Amino acid sequence: MNFYSLNKKAPNVSFKDAVIKGIAPDKGLYFPESITPLPQSFFEDIETLSNEEIAFTAIHQFVRTDIPDDELRKIIKNVLDFDFPVVEIEDNVATLELFHGPTMAFKDVGARFMAQCLGYFSESTSNEVTVLVATSGDTGGAVANGFLGVDGVKVVILYPSGKVSDIQERQLTTLGRNITALEVDGTFDDCQKMVKTAFLDDVLLQKMQLTSANSINVARWLPQLFYFLFAYKQLKAKGQELVFSVPSGNFGNICAGMVAQRLGMPVKHFVAATNVNDTVPEFMQTGEYNPKPSSATISNAMDVGDPSNFIRIRHLHNDDFEVLKANLSSYPFTDEETKKAMLHIYKTSQYIADPHGAVGYLGVQEYRKHHPETYGVFLETAHPVKFLDVVEETIGHTLELPPQIEKVMDREKKSIKIKQYEELKNYLIARQ
Ligand SMILES: *Cc1c(COP(=O)(O)O)cnc(C)c1O
């Protein structure tokens, strides 16, 4: 299948080229030319299918011209080697736990899928690809882990010195091999600015194939649709209408859920739950899109003032505000409300939610006030241990470190300190 640029000023490209380029030459996001619904029998029998079969069937149409079936099966097997349980925490409210992967963040699936695709594509060319990514925390760990040891791909991660948690820093800086961590004396915005500058630097672009590993890349964005199908598989027997509440930052995850819906999965409604970075909730109220600088919150993976994937969501709904409104509600929540929700969930259900999951929970509650007949599922996007300090302080209880985290805690940190863009550029050229 081909992918077109949402800016409509660049040629259509194959899945392979969309993955390698990341973003179209006209700076538009790539979007699949068509989304063909799956046969009804797929949804009727979904509980008899393995997660691997579900994933293969769901993503096949988007990638099949570029990845042979047996290769796609191999990729999916490698990507999906952990569980995605639905846990009911109250009557008619459940959480879909997406944190059982190697770095305990939901980004593991997308990062691994993209890494495996790039690895496969690099087998047929001699050109090495360099993945350049700025992280405020979770993306870096998932990308580092997903790309570790993938031939033909080098990964360079920029992170702000002293501004990621200890666990997150170890996940980024202790792997070695084809992964390099650059520790930037500055903020996350400085890191992101350097990455953006690199993507526009002709001298660099002539010397190397650079791509990004955030959710603008179709290979990181699309596989997230699996989650929603895995939840449906587990909840179908309830026979109730499902509502998904997705804690959202760049809106890639929720947009993938809407692709699952387009494939024919029964969903009544989506809720995009945000922290005080409320560009989308405001848009859903007023119809006006006003991006703003981001504010720091305790759910920091969602501190985004201009969500990159929202344009895909609008496009999926034909840029028709009324059509979108019928399928999506969006509510913002403060840190105070989020902490209160964490404590409430812990007290009433003995369940420990991380701040992002708690925002999702609040989204379900808000929607179900007006639609009590629905069954609400919120996505738990990170293990609470990734946000140890705020979780322990809020619920007044210490958390145990899971084995995936324990493993990195005594490894040696290796990073290269940089301050300015020129240092990044020199580093990239020198390692050619
Ligand atoms: C990235 C991230 C999100 C936001 O996902 P988007 O697809 O960008 O909306 C939410 N929670 C956690 C823990 C994340 O790492």
Short mmCIF file of C-alpha atoms in Angstrom, two decimals, residues 81-296:
data_model
loop_
_atom_site.label_atom_id
_atom_site.label_comp_id
_atom_site.label_asym_id
_atom_site.label_seq_id
_atom_site.Cartn_x
_atom_site.Cartn_y
_atom_site.Cartn_z
CA ASP A 81 6.33 -11.49 23.47
CA PHE A 82 4.53 -10.14 26.52
CA ASP A 83 0.95 -9.78 27.80
CA PHE A 84 -1.67 -7.04 27.47
CA PRO A 85 -4.12 -7.85 30.26
CA VAL A 86 -7.41 -6.08 30.91
CA VAL A 87 -7.91 -5.65 34.66
CA GLU A 88 -11.33 -4.67 36.00
CA ILE A 89 -10.97 -2.19 38.82
CA GLU A 90 -14.60 -1.16 39.38
CA ASP A 91 -17.98 -2.18 38.00
CA ASN A 92 -17.92 -1.31 34.31
CA VAL A 93 -14.45 0.21 34.45
CA ALA A 94 -11.28 -1.63 33.51
CA THR A 95 -7.72 -0.79 32.62
CA LEU A 96 -5.77 -2.18 29.71
CA GLU A 97 -2.22 -2.65 30.99
CA LEU A 98 0.31 -1.77 28.30
CA PHE A 99 3.39 -1.79 30.52
CA HIS A 100 4.50 -5.41 30.52
CA GLY A 101 7.18 -4.90 27.86
CA PRO A 102 10.95 -4.65 28.32
CA THR A 103 10.98 -0.95 29.33
CA MET A 104 7.53 -1.00 30.97
CA ALA A 105 6.18 1.76 28.72
CA PHE A 106 3.54 1.29 26.05
CA LYS A 107 5.96 2.66 23.48
CA ASP A 108 7.76 -0.71 23.48
CA VAL A 109 5.46 -2.20 20.83
CA GLY A 110 5.76 0.67 18.36
CA ALA A 111 9.49 1.07 18.91
CA ARG A 112 10.16 -2.63 18.45
CA PHE A 113 7.96 -2.88 15.37
CA MET A 114 9.69 0.07 13.75
CA ALA A 115 13.12 -1.31 14.65
CA GLN A 116 12.33 -4.71 13.15
CA CYS A 117 10.97 -3.13 9.96
CA LEU A 118 14.06 -0.94 9.52
CA GLY A 119 16.27 -3.92 10.24
CA TYR A 120 14.50 -5.91 7.54
CA PHE A 121 14.70 -3.05 5.02
CA SER A 122 18.40 -2.53 5.70
CA GLU A 123 19.13 -6.14 4.68
CA SER A 124 18.46 -5.21 1.06
CA THR A 125 20.55 -2.03 0.99
CA SER A 126 24.06 -1.20 2.06
CA ASN A 127 22.94 2.16 3.39
CA GLU A 128 22.93 2.47 7.10
CA VAL A 129 20.09 4.36 8.75
CA THR A 130 20.65 6.64 11.72
CA VAL A 131 17.69 7.06 14.03
CA LEU A 132 17.83 10.37 15.85
CA VAL A 133 15.43 10.90 18.72
CA ALA A 134 14.93 13.44 21.49
CA THR A 135 13.31 12.20 24.66
CA SER A 136 11.82 13.65 27.80
CA GLY A 137 11.89 10.18 29.35
CA ASP A 138 9.95 7.18 28.12
CA THR A 139 10.48 7.31 24.37
CA GLY A 140 14.25 7.05 24.67
CA GLY A 141 14.23 3.87 26.73
CA ALA A 142 11.72 2.11 24.51
CA VAL A 143 13.59 3.13 21.35
CA ALA A 144 16.99 2.18 22.78
CA ASN A 145 15.72 -1.21 23.82
CA GLY A 146 13.76 -1.85 20.63
CA PHE A 147 16.68 -1.02 18.33
CA LEU A 148 19.42 -2.69 20.37
CA GLY A 149 21.47 -4.98 18.14
CA VAL A 150 19.44 -4.30 14.97
CA ASP A 151 21.91 -4.51 12.06
CA GLY A 152 22.20 -1.53 9.76
CA VAL A 153 20.64 0.89 12.22
CA LYS A 154 22.42 3.25 14.58
CA VAL A 155 20.48 5.10 17.24
CA VAL A 156 21.39 8.43 18.77
CA ILE A 157 19.26 9.61 21.68
CA LEU A 158 19.32 13.13 23.07
CA TYR A 159 18.09 13.69 26.59
CA PRO A 160 18.16 16.68 28.93
CA SER A 161 20.78 16.28 31.63
CA GLY A 162 19.31 15.96 35.12
CA LYS A 163 15.72 16.13 33.85
CA VAL A 164 14.83 12.48 33.40
CA SER A 165 14.29 10.05 36.27
CA ASP A 166 17.11 7.81 37.46
CA ILE A 167 15.38 4.73 36.06
CA GLN A 168 14.75 6.39 32.71
CA GLU A 169 18.36 7.57 32.46
CA ARG A 170 19.68 4.09 33.11
CA GLN A 171 17.38 2.65 30.46
CA LEU A 172 18.89 5.08 27.94
CA THR A 173 22.53 5.07 28.82
CA THR A 174 23.49 1.53 29.79
CA LEU A 175 22.85 -0.51 26.65
CA GLY A 176 25.86 0.35 24.45
CA ARG A 177 26.36 -1.41 21.07
CA ASN A 178 24.46 0.53 18.37
CA ILE A 179 22.85 2.89 20.91
CA THR A 180 24.48 6.17 21.92
CA ALA A 181 23.09 8.58 24.49
CA LEU A 182 23.91 12.26 24.18
CA GLU A 183 23.37 14.10 27.45
CA VAL A 184 22.38 17.64 26.63
CA ASP A 185 23.10 20.52 28.93
CA GLY A 186 19.63 22.04 28.46
CA THR A 187 15.91 21.24 28.43
CA PHE A 188 13.85 18.74 26.46
CA ASP A 189 12.90 21.58 24.12
CA ASP A 190 16.61 22.18 23.44
CA CYS A 191 17.03 18.49 22.58
CA GLN A 192 14.05 18.58 20.26
CA LYS A 193 15.30 21.75 18.59
CA MET A 194 18.66 20.11 17.85
CA VAL A 195 16.96 17.09 16.32
CA LYS A 196 14.76 19.30 14.17
CA THR A 197 17.79 21.31 13.06
CA ALA A 198 19.57 18.09 12.08
CA PHE A 199 16.63 16.99 9.91
CA LEU A 200 16.90 20.27 7.99
CA ASP A 201 20.70 20.27 7.71
CA ASP A 202 21.61 19.54 4.08
CA VAL A 203 25.23 18.80 4.87
CA LEU A 204 24.14 16.03 7.21
CA LEU A 205 21.35 14.76 4.98
CA GLN A 206 23.80 14.31 2.10
CA LYS A 207 26.09 12.25 4.26
CA MET A 208 23.58 9.99 5.97
CA GLN A 209 20.04 8.64 6.01
CA LEU A 210 18.47 10.17 9.08
CA THR A 211 15.06 9.19 10.41
CA SER A 212 13.06 9.86 13.54
CA ALA A 213 11.50 7.34 15.90
CA ASN A 214 8.55 9.23 17.29
CA SER A 215 4.92 8.55 16.52
CA ILE A 216 4.91 10.59 13.33
CA ASN A 217 6.65 7.53 11.86
CA VAL A 218 4.00 5.16 10.47
CA ALA A 219 5.89 2.09 11.72
CA ARG A 220 5.68 3.37 15.27
CA TRP A 221 2.16 4.72 15.01
CA LEU A 222 0.17 1.96 13.29
CA PRO A 223 1.08 -1.11 15.42
CA GLN A 224 -0.51 0.63 18.40
CA LEU A 225 -3.87 -0.35 16.91
CA PHE A 226 -3.16 -3.88 18.20
CA TYR A 227 -3.82 -2.78 21.78
CA PHE A 228 -7.43 -1.90 21.10
CA LEU A 229 -8.07 -5.23 19.39
CA PHE A 230 -6.48 -7.10 22.32
CA ALA A 231 -8.82 -5.24 24.69
CA TYR A 232 -11.83 -6.00 22.52
CA LYS A 233 -10.87 -9.67 22.47
CA GLN A 234 -10.93 -9.74 26.28
CA LEU A 235 -14.09 -7.66 26.75
CA LYS A 236 -16.34 -8.77 23.91
CA ALA A 237 -18.11 -11.37 26.04
CA LYS A 238 -19.47 -8.59 28.28
CA GLY A 239 -21.77 -7.60 25.44
CA GLN A 240 -21.61 -3.94 26.44
CA GLU A 241 -20.73 -0.91 24.36
CA LEU A 242 -17.07 -0.03 24.81
CA VAL A 243 -15.56 3.37 25.41
CA PHE A 244 -11.78 3.82 25.33
CA SER A 245 -10.16 6.56 27.37
CA VAL A 246 -6.61 7.19 26.22
CA PRO A 247 -4.16 9.37 28.15
CA SER A 248 -2.89 11.49 25.30
CA GLY A 249 0.14 13.63 24.53
CA ASN A 250 0.97 13.49 20.84
CA PHE A 251 -2.32 11.62 20.15
CA GLY A 252 -0.65 8.77 18.25
CA ASN A 253 -2.05 6.03 20.47
CA ILE A 254 -5.67 7.19 20.35
CA CYS A 255 -5.41 7.79 16.60
CA ALA A 256 -4.28 4.18 16.15
CA GLY A 257 -7.37 3.13 18.13
CA MET A 258 -9.50 4.99 15.62
CA VAL A 259 -7.82 3.02 12.83
CA ALA A 260 -8.85 -0.19 14.65
CA GLN A 261 -12.40 1.19 14.69
CA ARG A 262 -12.12 1.87 10.95
CA LEU A 263 -11.11 -1.77 10.49
CA GLY A 264 -14.54 -2.61 11.89
CA MET A 265 -13.97 -3.01 15.61
CA PRO A 266 -17.12 -2.04 17.55
CA VAL A 267 -16.37 1.02 19.72
CA LYS A 268 -19.00 3.45 20.92
CA HIS A 269 -16.75 6.41 21.63
CA PHE A 270 -13.21 7.59 22.33
CA VAL A 271 -12.13 9.85 25.16
CA ALA A 272 -8.83 11.72 24.89
CA ALA A 273 -7.78 12.46 28.46
CA THR A 274 -5.06 15.07 28.88
CA ASN A 275 -3.27 16.92 31.64
CA VAL A 276 -3.42 20.73 31.70
CA ASN A 277 -1.90 20.79 28.22
CA ASP A 278 -5.40 21.18 26.86
CA THR A 279 -5.02 22.20 23.21
CA VAL A 280 -7.29 19.37 22.04
CA PRO A 281 -9.93 19.58 24.82
CA GLU A 282 -10.18 23.26 24.01
CA PHE A 283 -10.50 22.52 20.30
CA MET A 284 -13.33 20.06 21.02
CA GLN A 285 -15.14 22.86 22.88
CA THR A 286 -14.55 25.74 20.52
CA GLY A 287 -13.59 24.26 17.15
CA GLU A 288 -10.46 26.40 17.20
CA TYR A 289 -7.01 24.90 17.27
CA ASN A 290 -4.54 27.06 19.20
CA PRO A 291 -1.23 25.31 19.86
CA LYS A 292 0.67 26.62 22.87
CA PRO A 293 3.95 26.02 24.69
CA SER A 294 3.77 22.98 26.96
CA SER A 295 3.47 23.13 30.75
CA ALA A 296 5.28 20.68 33.02
#
